[in-house]
Amino acid sequence: MARGDSGLKVDRRKFLTGVAVAGAAGTVAPHAADATPAASAAAARLPSALPPTAQTIAAETGTPDIPPYSQHGRPGSDFMVDVIKTLDIKYLPANPASSFRGIHESLIDYGGNKQPEFLTCMHEESAVGMAHGYFKVAGKPLMTLVHGTVGLQHASMGIYNAFCDRVPVIIMGGTDLDAAYRPPGVPTVHSAQDINAMVRDYTKWDDTPVSAQHFAQSFVRAYKIATTPPYGPVMLALDAGLQQEPIEDHGQKLYIPKYVKGAPPQGEMGAVREAARLLVNAERPVIVADRAINTTQGIKLLVQLAELLQAPVVRQRGRLNFPTTHYLSRPAGVIRQADVILGLELSDYWATVNGFVDNNEHGVGMNESHIKPGTKLISLGNHDLMTKSNYQEFQRFQSVDLQMAGDVEATLPSLIEAVKSALTSDRKAAIERKIEANKKAWQKGRDNTHQLAAIAWDASPISTARLVMETYNQVKDLDWSMAVESGNTSNWARRLLPMDKHYHWTGSSGGYGVGWGSPAAVGAALANRDEGRFTVNFQGDGDLMYAPGVLWTAARHKIPLLTVMHNNRGYHQEVMHVQRLANFRNRVAYLGNDMAPIGTSIQNPDVEYHKLAESMGWWAKGPIKDPAELGPALKEAVVVVKSGQPALLNVWTQPR
Amino acid sequence: MHRQIVRVALAAAVAGAFLGFNPAFAAGDAARGKLQFVKHGCWQCHGFRGQGSVASSGGKVLAPDPLPWEAFSAFVRSTNRAMPPFSEKILPNRDLEDIYAYLQSVPKTADYKSIPLLAQ
C-alpha cells in the first residue's frame, strides 16, 4: 500500500526491523538488540518464500520490546481510538493478534479500555457470535478485531450468520499491506492483498483505509451502513503500518466526521394503501412475520395491526415478533386457509406458502403449494434492498402480488393508519364479529399444545417440554430473557411460555451455522446484564463444542448466564438425515457401538459438559437424567446466576 | 418415475402381508421392542417414548394409543409422505411387532391440568 509520504516509509522500515531484531533477541542472539540498522535491515530482507526462521517465529511469538514509535507524533491507532469513541460501542469482544497490536494497545492504554471495553475471546467466531447475540437484545452493534487472514477465517461463519440474520457487526481485520517492509515469515503469511474479499459476499460493505483520515471516514461510514436497515455486518481492513506509524503534521488537520443516524426506509405510500385495501377486504387475512421486529415497541405495533384486521399471526423463527400469549397467535397451518397473506421480512417466502417434503419424490423431494389458488401475497421487508449473488440465502424465488421494500417497524405506523382509513363501518363490524371465534380457537390450540407437552412428562432422558417448563418455573418471577436456543427443543419455549418482549426470545442464527448458540447467548447475557435481567439459554451439545472457550469469556468478564444443556448426545439433524438416506436406499444404517448412524453421535465417551464448564470458572452440575432432579438443580443454579456467576446444567434430553 | 414403481411395489407387498396376516403382534415382546425401537432408529424422529415432535415427526404421536396394527404396519412399510419407509429387508416383521408391543405398553398421559407446571 502506497504511503502518503516517503518519509513515513523510512520510519516504518526502521521500526519494523527493530521489532524483528528485538523479538529475536530473547531466543537467538542475546546481543542482537545492539545490531546496527544495516545489519537488521539485511535480516528483515530474507526471501519471504522461505519457511519462517527462528528469528521470525520469535518476532511473532516472543515478547516484543515496545519501540519508541511515537517519538515523531501520536500513533495512528490513538487517532483511530478517538474515532471509535465518538460512536456508541460498548464492548469489543476479540481474540488478540499481532496484526492489530497497534490499535489493541491504543484501546487499552490510550483509550482506558472503555467504550469499547475489550473482552477476551478464545475464538473469533465466538467474538462475532457474541456481538450478534448482544445486538438482538440491546439493539446496538459491537465491534470486533480479527487477525486479517487466519482470524477472519475463524470469524467467517459467524459473519455469515450475522449477514443472514441482518444483524450489524463491525469487524476490523489487521493486515500488514506493505510487502517491502512488513516482517517476513509469520506476519507475511498472515497478510493478504485484500482480506475483505473472503467475506465480501456476506458483508454489507467493506473498505481498506490507507490514511488516518481515510480511516475516520470509513469507520463512521461503516457504522452508519451497518446500522441503517437492512442491517448487516461490515468489514474494514486495518493496515498494521497505518496503526503503528505516527501521525505527522503535514498541515492537514485531521477531523472525525459526525455520525447522524439515518431514517430507515419505509414502504412506498401508494403500495401501503393498496396493501391496506387488500387486507381490510380479505375474509381470512393472515400475517406471517420472520425477521421483522427488533424491539418491544415494534411488537406492540404488530399487535395493533393484527387486532384491527383480526388477522392470525404466524411467528416464524427470526425474532419473537408477536406475543405468544395473544389470542391471534397461531401455528403455520392457518396459512392454508388464507385469502390474503402479509409477509413481514420473510427470509423464505417460497417455503412459507409452499412445502418441500424430503421423501425422495420428484427427484429429491416433493414440492407442493400450501395456499389456495388466487391467494394474494403481499411482502414488506428490507431484504429487497440487499440481495447479493453468491451465497443463496435469498432462497427460492416467489412471485408476490404486492411488494414493498422497506423496514417493517418503520412502515407499520403508516400501514396501521392506512388500514384504519380503509375500514368502512361494514368491514369493521364484520371483522369485529370474528373476535370471539378467534379467542376460542386460541384457547383450543393452547389446551392442545399443553396436552402434547404432557406426553412423556416423566421420561428419562428428559422431555424437551419438561426441560422448558422446569426452567421457566424457576425464572418466571424475574425479568427473564430466554435469549438463544440452539439445538432443537421442538419450539417448546415459544409454544408454552408467555413471551411479549423482544428479549424474551431473540430468534435464530440466520445462517444456521452451528456453533452460534453459546457465543450468542453470552452476548445476549452481556446486554441483559447491563439491564439487570436474568438470561437463560437452552444449549445444544454439538453447538457448544465448536468453541467452548466462550464459557471462559463469560466467567472472566462476569457475565451471568444460566445455560441449560439440551444434551441429546448427537448431531441430531444429521442423525436423522443419514437414517433417512439409508431407508431410501433400502439399507440398514450402520450404528457401530453408538445409538445413531456412524459419524453422527456424540457418545463413547459422553462429554461431561458440567466438568468442561467447571474447568472454566462456571458453577455446574450434571449429568441430570431423572426429571425429578431437574427442578432442584435449577433452583440452585438460579441462585448462583443471580449472584453474578454463570452456571451450567448438563441435562440429558430426548432428541427433539 | 422410479420412485413411483417402488411405491407400487411396496403397496403390493403391504397388501400381501395383510392377506396372510396373523395377529401375532399381540404376543409381541414389549421389552425387546423397546430395544428395537432404538436399534432401528424410530427414537430419532419420534422420541424414546414415541411422543413425537413438531420438528421431526410432523407432530405425529406414536404412543400412548398407537394406531391400530394394520394402519401402523402399513404406514411404516410404505409411509404416506415425510417418513422414510422401512422395508422388511431392513426391519424384519418380528422386530416391528415387538416395537408395536412396546408402543402399546407406554402408559397413558395424564391430563395436563393435573401437572402443576403445565396447569399454571
Coordinates of C-alpha atoms in Angstrom, one line a residue, chain A residues 280-281 419-429:
Chain A
V280 CA -59.3 -4.9 5.0
N281 CA -61.4 -6.6 2.4
V419 CA -55.9 0.2 7.4
K420 CA -57.9 2.5 9.7
S421 CA -58.8 4.7 6.8
A422 CA -59.8 1.8 4.6
L423 CA -62.1 0.3 7.2
T424 CA -65.7 1.0 6.3
S425 CA -68.2 0.6 9.1
D426 CA -69.4 -2.6 7.5
R427 CA -66.0 -4.1 7.3
K428 CA -65.2 -3.0 10.8
A429 CA -68.4 -4.7 12.1

